[in-house]
CSV table of C-alpha atoms and ligand atoms in Angstrom, one decimal:
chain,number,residue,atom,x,y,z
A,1,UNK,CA,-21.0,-7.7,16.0
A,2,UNK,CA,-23.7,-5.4,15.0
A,3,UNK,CA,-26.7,-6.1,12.7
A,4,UNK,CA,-25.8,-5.6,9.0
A,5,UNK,CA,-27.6,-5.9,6.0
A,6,UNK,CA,-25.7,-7.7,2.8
A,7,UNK,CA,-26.1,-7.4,-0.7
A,8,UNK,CA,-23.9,-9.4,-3.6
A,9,UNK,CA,-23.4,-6.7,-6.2
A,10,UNK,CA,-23.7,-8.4,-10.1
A,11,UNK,CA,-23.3,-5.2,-11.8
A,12,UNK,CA,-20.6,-2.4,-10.8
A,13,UNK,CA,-23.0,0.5,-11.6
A,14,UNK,CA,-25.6,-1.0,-9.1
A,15,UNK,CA,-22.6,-1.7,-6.2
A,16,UNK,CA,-21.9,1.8,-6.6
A,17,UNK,CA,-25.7,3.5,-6.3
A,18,UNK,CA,-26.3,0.6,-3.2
A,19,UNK,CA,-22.8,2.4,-1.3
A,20,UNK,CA,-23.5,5.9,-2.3
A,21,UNK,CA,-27.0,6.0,-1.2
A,22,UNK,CA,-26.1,4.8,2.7
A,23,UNK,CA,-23.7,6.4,4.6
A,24,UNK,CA,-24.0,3.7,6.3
A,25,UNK,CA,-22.8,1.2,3.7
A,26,UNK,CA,-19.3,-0.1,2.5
A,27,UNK,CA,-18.1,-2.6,-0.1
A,28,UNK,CA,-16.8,-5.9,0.9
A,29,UNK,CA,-13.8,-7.3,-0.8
A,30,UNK,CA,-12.3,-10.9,1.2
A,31,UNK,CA,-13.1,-9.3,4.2
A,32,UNK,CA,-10.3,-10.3,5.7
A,33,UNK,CA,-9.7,-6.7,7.2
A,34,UNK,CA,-13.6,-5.5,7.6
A,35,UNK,CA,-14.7,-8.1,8.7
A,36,UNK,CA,-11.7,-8.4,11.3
A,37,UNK,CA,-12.8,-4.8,12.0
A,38,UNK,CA,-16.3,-5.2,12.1
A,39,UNK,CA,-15.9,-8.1,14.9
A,40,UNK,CA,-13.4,-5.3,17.0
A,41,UNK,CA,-16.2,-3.0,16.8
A,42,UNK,CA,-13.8,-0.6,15.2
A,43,UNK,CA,-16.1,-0.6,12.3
A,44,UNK,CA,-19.8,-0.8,12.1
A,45,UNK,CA,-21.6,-0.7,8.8
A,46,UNK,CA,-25.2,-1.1,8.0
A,47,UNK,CA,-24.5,-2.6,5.1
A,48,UNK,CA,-22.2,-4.4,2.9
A,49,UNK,CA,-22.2,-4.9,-0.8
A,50,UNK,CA,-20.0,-7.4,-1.6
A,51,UNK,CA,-18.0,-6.4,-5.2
A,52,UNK,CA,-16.3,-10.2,-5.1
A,53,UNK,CA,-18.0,-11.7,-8.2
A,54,UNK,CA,-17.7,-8.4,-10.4
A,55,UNK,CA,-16.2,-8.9,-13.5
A,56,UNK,CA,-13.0,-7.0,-12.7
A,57,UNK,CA,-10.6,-10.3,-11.6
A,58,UNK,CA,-7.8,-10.7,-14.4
A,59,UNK,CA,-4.9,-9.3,-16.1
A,60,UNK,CA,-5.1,-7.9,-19.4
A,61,UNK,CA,-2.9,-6.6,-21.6
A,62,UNK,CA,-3.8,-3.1,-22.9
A,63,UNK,CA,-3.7,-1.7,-26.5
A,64,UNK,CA,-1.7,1.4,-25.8
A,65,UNK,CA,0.6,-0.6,-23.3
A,66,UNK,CA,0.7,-1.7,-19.7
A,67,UNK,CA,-1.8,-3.9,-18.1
A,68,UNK,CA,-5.0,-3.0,-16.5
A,69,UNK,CA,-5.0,-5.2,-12.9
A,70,UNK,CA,-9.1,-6.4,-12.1
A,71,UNK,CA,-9.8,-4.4,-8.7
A,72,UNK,CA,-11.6,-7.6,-7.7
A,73,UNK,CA,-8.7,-9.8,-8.6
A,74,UNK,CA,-7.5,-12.3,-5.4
A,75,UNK,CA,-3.9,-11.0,-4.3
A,76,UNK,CA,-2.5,-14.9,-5.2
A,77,UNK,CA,-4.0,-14.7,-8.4
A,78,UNK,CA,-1.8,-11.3,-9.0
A,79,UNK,CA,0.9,-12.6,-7.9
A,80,UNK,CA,0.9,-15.8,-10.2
A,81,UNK,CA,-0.1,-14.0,-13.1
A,82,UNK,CA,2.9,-14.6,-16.0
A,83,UNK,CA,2.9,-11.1,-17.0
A,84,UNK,CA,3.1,-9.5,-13.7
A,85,UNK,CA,5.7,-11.9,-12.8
A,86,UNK,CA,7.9,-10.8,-15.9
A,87,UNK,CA,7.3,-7.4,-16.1
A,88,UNK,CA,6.3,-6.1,-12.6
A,89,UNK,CA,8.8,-9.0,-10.3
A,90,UNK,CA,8.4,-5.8,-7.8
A,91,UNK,CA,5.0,-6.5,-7.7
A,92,UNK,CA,4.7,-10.4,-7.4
A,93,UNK,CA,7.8,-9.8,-4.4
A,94,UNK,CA,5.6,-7.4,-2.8
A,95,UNK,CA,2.5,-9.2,-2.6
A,96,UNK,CA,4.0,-12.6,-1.9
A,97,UNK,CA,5.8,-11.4,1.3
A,98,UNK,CA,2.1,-10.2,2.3
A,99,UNK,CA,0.2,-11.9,5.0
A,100,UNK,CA,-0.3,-15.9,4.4
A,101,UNK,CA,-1.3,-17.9,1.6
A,102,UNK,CA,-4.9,-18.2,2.9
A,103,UNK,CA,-5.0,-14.6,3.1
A,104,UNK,CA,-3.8,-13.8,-0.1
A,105,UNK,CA,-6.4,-16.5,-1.4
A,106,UNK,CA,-9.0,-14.3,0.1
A,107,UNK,CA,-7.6,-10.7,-0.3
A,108,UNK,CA,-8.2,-8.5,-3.6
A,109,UNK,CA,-6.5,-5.7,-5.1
A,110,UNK,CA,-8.9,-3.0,-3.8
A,111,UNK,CA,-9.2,-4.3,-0.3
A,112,UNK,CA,-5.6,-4.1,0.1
A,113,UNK,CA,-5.2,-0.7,-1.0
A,114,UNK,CA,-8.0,0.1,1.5
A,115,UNK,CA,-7.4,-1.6,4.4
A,116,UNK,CA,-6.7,0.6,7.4
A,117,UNK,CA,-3.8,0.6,9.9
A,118,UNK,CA,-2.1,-2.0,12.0
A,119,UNK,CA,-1.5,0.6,14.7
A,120,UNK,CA,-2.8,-1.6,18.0
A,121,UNK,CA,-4.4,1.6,19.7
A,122,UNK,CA,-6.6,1.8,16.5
A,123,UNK,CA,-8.1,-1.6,16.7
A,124,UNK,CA,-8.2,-1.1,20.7
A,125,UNK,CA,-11.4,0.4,21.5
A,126,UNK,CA,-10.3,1.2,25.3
A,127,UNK,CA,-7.9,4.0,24.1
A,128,UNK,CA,-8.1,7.2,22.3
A,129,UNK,CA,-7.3,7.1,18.6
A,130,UNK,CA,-7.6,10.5,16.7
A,131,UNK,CA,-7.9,8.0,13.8
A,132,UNK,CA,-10.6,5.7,15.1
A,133,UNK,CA,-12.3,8.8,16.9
A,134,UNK,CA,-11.0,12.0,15.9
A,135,UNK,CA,-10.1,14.2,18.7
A,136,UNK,CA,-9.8,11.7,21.4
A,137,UNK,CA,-5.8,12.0,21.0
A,138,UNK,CA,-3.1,9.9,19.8
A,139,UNK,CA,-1.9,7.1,22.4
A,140,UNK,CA,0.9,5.9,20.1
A,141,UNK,CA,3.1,9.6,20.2
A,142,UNK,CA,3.8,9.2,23.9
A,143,UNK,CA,2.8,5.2,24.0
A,144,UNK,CA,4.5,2.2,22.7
A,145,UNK,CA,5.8,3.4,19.1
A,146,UNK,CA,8.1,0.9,17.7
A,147,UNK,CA,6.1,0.1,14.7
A,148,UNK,CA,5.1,3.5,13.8
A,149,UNK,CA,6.3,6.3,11.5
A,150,UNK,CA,9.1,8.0,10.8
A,151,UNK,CA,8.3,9.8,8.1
A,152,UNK,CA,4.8,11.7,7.1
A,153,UNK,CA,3.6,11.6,10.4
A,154,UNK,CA,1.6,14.4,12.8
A,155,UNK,CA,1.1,15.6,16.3
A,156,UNK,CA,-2.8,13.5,15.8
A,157,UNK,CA,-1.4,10.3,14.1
A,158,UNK,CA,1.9,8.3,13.1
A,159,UNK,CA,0.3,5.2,12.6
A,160,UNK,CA,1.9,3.6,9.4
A,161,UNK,CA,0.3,2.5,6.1
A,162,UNK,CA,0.2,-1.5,5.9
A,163,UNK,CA,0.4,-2.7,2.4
A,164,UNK,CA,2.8,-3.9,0.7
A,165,UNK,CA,1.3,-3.9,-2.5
A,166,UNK,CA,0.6,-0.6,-2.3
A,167,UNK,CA,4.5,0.3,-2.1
A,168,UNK,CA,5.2,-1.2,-5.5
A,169,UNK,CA,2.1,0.1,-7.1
A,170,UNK,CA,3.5,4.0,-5.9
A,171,UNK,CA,7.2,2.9,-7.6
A,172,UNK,CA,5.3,1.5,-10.4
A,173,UNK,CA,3.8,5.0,-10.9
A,174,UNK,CA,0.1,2.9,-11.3
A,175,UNK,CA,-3.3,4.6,-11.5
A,176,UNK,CA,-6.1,3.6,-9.7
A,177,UNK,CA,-9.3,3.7,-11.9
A,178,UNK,CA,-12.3,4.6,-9.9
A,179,UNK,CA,-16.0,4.1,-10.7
A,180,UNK,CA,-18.5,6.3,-8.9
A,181,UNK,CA,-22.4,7.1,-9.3
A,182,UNK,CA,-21.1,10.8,-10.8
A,183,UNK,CA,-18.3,9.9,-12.3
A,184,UNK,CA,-15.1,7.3,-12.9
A,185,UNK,CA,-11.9,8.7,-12.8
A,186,UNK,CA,-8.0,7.9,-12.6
A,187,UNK,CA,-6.0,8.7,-9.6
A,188,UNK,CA,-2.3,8.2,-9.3
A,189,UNK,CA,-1.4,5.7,-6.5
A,190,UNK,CA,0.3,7.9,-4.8
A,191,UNK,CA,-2.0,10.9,-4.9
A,192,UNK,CA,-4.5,8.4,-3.4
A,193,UNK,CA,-3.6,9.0,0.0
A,194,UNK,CA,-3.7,11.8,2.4
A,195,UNK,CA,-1.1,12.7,4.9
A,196,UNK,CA,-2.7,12.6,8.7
A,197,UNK,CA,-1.9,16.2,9.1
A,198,UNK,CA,-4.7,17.7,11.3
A,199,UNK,CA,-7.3,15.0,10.1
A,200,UNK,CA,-6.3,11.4,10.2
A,201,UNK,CA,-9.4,10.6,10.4
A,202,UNK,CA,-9.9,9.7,6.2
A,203,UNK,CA,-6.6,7.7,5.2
A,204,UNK,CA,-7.3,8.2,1.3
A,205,UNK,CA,-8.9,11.1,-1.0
A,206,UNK,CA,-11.7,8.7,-2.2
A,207,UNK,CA,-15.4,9.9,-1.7
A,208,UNK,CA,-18.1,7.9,0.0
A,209,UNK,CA,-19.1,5.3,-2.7
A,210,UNK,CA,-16.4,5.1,-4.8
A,211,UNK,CA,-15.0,1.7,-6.1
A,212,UNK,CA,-11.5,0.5,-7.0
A,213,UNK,CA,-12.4,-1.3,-10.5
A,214,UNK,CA,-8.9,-1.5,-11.5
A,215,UNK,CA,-5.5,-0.7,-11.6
A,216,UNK,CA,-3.5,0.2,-14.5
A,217,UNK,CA,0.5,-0.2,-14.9
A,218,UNK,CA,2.5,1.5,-17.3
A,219,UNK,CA,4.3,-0.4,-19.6
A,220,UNK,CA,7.6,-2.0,-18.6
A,221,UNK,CA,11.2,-1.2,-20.2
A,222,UNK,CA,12.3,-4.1,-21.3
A,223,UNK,CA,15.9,-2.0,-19.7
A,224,UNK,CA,14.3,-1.5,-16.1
A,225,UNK,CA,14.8,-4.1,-13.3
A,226,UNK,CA,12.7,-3.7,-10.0
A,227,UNK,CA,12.4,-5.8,-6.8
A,228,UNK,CA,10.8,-5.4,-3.4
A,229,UNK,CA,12.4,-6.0,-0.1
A,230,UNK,CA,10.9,-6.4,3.4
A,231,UNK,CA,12.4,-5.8,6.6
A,232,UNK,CA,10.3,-7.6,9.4
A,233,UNK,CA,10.1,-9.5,12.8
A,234,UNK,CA,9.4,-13.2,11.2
A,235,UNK,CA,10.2,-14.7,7.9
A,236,UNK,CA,5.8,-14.4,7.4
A,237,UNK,CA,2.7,-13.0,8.5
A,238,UNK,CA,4.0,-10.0,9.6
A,239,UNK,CA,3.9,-6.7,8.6
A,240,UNK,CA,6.9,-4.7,7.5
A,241,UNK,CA,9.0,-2.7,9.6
A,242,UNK,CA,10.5,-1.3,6.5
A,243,UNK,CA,10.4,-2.1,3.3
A,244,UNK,CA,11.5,-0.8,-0.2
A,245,UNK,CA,9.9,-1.2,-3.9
A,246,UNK,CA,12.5,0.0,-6.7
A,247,UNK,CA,12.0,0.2,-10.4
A,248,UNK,CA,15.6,1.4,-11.6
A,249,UNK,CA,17.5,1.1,-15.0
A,250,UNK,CA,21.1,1.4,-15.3
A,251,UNK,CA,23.2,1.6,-18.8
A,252,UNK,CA,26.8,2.1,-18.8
A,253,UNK,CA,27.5,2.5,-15.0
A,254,UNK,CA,25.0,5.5,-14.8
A,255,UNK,CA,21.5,5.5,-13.0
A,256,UNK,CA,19.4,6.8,-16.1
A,257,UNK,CA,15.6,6.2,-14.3
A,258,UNK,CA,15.0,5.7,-10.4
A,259,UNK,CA,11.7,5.3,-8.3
A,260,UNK,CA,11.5,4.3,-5.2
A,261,UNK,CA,8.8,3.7,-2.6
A,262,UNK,CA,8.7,2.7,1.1
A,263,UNK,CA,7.0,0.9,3.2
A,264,UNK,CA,6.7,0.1,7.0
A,265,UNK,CA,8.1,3.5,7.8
A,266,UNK,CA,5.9,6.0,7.1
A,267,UNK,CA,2.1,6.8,7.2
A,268,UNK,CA,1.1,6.9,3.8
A,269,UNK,CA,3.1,4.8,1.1
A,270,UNK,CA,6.1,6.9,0.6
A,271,UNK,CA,7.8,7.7,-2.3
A,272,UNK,CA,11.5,8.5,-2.0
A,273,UNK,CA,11.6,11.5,-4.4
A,274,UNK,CA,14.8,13.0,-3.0
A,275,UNK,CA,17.0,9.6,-2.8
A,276,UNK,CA,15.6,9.7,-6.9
A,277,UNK,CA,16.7,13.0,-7.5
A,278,UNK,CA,20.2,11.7,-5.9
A,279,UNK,CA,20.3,8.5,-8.2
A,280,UNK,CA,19.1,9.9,-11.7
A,281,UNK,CA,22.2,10.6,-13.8
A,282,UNK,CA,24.5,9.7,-11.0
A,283,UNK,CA,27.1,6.6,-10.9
A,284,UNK,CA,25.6,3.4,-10.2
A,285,UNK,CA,28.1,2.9,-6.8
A,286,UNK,CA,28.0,2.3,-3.4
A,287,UNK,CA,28.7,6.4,-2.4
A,288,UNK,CA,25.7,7.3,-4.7
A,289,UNK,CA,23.2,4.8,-2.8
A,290,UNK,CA,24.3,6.1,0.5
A,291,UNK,CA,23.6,9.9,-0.6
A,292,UNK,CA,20.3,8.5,-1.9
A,293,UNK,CA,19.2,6.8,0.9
A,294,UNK,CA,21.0,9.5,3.1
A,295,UNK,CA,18.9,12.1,1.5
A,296,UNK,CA,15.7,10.4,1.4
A,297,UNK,CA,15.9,9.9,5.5
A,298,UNK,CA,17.0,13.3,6.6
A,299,UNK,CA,13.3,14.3,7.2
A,300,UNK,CA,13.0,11.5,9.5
A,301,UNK,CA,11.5,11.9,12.3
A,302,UNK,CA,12.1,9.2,15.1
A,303,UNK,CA,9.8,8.6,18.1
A,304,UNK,CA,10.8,7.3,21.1
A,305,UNK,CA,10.8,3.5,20.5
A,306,UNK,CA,11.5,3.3,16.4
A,307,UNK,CA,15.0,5.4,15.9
A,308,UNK,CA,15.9,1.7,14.5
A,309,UNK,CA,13.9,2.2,11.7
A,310,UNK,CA,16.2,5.0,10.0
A,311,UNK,CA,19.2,2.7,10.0
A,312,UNK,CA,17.6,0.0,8.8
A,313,UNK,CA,15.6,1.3,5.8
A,314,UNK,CA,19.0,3.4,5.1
A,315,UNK,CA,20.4,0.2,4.7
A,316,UNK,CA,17.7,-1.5,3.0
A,317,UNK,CA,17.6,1.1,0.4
A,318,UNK,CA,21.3,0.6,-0.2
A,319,UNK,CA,20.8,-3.1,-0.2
A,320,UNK,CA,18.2,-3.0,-2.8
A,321,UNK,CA,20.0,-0.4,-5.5
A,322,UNK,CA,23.0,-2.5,-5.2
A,323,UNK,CA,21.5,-6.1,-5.9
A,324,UNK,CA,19.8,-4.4,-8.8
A,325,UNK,CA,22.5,-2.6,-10.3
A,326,UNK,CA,24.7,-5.6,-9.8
A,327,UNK,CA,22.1,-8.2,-11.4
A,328,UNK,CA,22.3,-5.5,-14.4
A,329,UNK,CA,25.9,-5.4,-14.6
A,330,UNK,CA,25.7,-9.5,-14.5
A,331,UNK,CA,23.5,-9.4,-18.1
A,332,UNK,CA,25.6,-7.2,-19.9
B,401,FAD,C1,-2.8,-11.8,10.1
B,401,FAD,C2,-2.8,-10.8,9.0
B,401,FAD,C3,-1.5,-10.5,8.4
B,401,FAD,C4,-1.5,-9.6,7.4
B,401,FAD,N1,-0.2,-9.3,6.8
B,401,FAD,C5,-0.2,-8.4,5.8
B,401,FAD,C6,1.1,-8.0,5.2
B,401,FAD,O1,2.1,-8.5,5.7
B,401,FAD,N2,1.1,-7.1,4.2
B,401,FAD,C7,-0.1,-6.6,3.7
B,401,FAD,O2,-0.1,-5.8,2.8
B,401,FAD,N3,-1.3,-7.0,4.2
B,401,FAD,C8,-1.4,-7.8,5.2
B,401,FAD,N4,-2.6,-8.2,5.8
B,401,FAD,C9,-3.7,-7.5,5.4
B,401,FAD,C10,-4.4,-8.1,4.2
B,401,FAD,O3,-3.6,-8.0,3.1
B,401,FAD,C11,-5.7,-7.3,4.0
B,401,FAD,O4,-6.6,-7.6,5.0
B,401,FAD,C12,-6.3,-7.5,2.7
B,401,FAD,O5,-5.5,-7.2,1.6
B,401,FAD,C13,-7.6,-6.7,2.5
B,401,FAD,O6,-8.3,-7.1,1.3
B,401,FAD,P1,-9.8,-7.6,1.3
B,401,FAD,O7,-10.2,-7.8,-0.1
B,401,FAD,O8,-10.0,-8.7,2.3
B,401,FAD,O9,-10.4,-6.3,1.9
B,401,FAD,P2,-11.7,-6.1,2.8
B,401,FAD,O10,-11.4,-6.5,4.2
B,401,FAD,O11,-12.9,-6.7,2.1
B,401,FAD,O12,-11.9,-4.5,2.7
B,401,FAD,C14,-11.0,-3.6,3.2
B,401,FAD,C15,-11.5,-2.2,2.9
B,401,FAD,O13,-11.5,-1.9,1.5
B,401,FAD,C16,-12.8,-1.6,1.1
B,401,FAD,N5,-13.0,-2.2,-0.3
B,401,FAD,C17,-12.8,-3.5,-0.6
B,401,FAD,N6,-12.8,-3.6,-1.9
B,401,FAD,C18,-13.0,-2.4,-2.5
B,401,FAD,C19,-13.1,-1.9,-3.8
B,401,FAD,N7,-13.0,-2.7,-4.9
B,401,FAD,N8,-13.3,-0.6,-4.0
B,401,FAD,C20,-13.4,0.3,-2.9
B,401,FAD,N9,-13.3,-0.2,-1.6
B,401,FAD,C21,-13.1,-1.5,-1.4
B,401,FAD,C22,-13.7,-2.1,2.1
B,401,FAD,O14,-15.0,-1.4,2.2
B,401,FAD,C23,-12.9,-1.9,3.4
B,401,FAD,O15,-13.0,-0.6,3.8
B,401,FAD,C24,-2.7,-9.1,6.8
B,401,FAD,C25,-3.9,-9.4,7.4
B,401,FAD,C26,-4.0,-10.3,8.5
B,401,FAD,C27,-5.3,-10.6,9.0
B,402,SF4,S1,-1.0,6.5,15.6
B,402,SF4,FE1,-2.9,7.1,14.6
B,402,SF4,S2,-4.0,5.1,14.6
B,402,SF4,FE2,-2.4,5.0,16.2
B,402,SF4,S3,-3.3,5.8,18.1
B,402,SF4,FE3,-2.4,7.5,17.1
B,402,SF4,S4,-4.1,8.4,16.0
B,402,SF4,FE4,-4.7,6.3,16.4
């Protein structure tokens, strides 16, 4: 590991002047994925400034409705939280089939929306990565790809995004506040991340030196039911090779709201606008899921090794819809 300097932020306006005045600098959250990085030598800062004991490490209700999620918050914590666990059971699913318990202890809200690829080329410093090293290729497209991306990917990257929580934060339709030296600003979850296109180099929109302070969730229908389901090699600590967040309500036999997002499958968190656009409206069957999920998949794009994928988040997407609609059918 390289020679870093370290600095514990106590105010957020400081942590933000320390990163945006060093090029060099980052934040540090639980570490658990910088650090991990850092010791790889896939990242090298010059400095950290640690955002852990900032003030923004709770749930709280807001005024206007919703809750506002502290960036700094520990991912078990989240999870635990009563309100989250009654309103947003998307969420709590999401993060709780994340990692381990001792990771989650560690891990906080805005580390996990940052934290970069699983993609083994990435974190292998012997082979090219247009990610890692932009231009040096992509040894995934023609390499082993069976944990890649079907969907959103490029001729420089397919790597795919890993969190789960940011899959039901994108259903959720959350905003990311963002506190920076110039300015603070909200940014839709899923407007936070860029497509690899010809640059895969930047996985998010965020400039140098902004921090994730928080992130706000709209209020729940008391007439919505959501759920998260993940597809992966063993029951824990892995990562998903697909997954599905839904937030869907359902009067009367007839889908009146749908969003969906996906996970494992694709290289930013995707949302499922056309299996939506499918649901809204339509009757809550088994024909309608199908067309969703059938519609949502036909710009998949299989590599060699993950044609699997397609099936299985077709059917995981089916899966999910049904065991809502059903557990709404159940309480009326
Ligand atoms: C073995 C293993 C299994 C795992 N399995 C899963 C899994 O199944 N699902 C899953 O979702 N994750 C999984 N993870 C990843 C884990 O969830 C992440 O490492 C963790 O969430 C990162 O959070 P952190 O606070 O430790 O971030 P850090 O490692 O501290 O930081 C990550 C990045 O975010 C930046 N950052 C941190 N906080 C902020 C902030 N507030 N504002 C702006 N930038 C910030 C840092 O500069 C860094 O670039 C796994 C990790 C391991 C090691
Ligand atoms: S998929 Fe992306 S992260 Fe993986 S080797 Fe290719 S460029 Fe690098």
């Amino acid at each position: 590991m390289n020679p870093f300097d370290y600095e514990r932020a106590s105010d957020a306006r400081g942590a933000v002047a320390a990163v945006a005045a060093r090029p060099d600098a980052q934040f540090l959250g639980g570490g658990t994925n910088l650090v991990d990085h850092m010791k790889l030598g896939v990242a090298q800062p010059g400095m950290l400034v640690d955002v852990t004991r900032l003030p923004f490490d709770s749930v709280e209700a807001r005024p206007e409705g919703g809750v506002r999620v502290g960036g700094m918050m520990r991912n078990s914590e989240l999870a635990a939280d009563p309100l989250i666990r009654e309103w947003y059971p998307v969420l709590a699913q999401a993060l709780l089939a994340g990692a381990s318990g001792q990771l989650r202890n560690l891990a906080t809200t805005g580390g996990n929306l940052l934290q970069r690829t699983r993609c083994p080329y990435f974190q292998d410093l012997t082979t090219p990565c247009n990610k890692r090293e932009p231009g040096s290729g992509c040894s995934a497209l023609h390499g082993w790809n069976r944990d890649h991306a079907v969907l959103g990917g490029s001729s420089e990257c397919v790597a795919v995004h890993p969190s789960d929580l940011a899959v039901a934060l994108t259903a959720l339709d959350a905003v990311v506040r963002l506190q920076s030296p110039g300015h603070d600003r909200g940014l839709p979850v899923h407007s936070l991340y860029k497509l690899p296109e010809d640059d895969p180099s930047h996985d998010t929109v965020l400039e140098h030196g902004e921090l994730i302070t928080a992130v706000d969730l709209p209020e729940a229908s008391p007439h919505t039911r959501s759920a998260y389901r993940k597809v992966r090699d063993r029951a824990s600590f892995a990562f998903a090779l697909s997954s599905v967040a839904a937030v869907v309500e359902v009067a009367d036999g007839v889908v009146q709201s749908a969003r969906i997002a996906l996970g494992g499958v694709a290289t930013v968190p995707w949302r499922a606008s056309r299996a939506e656009e499918v649901l809204r409206g339509a009757p809550a069957t088994e024909e309608t899921f199908r067309a969703a999920a059938d519609a949502e998949l036909e710009a998949a794009e299989p590599l060699r090794h993950n044609e699997f994928k397609v099936a299985l988040t077709r059917n995981t997407i089916v899966a999910v819809l049904r065991d809502l609609a059903a557990a709404e059918e159940g309480s009326g």
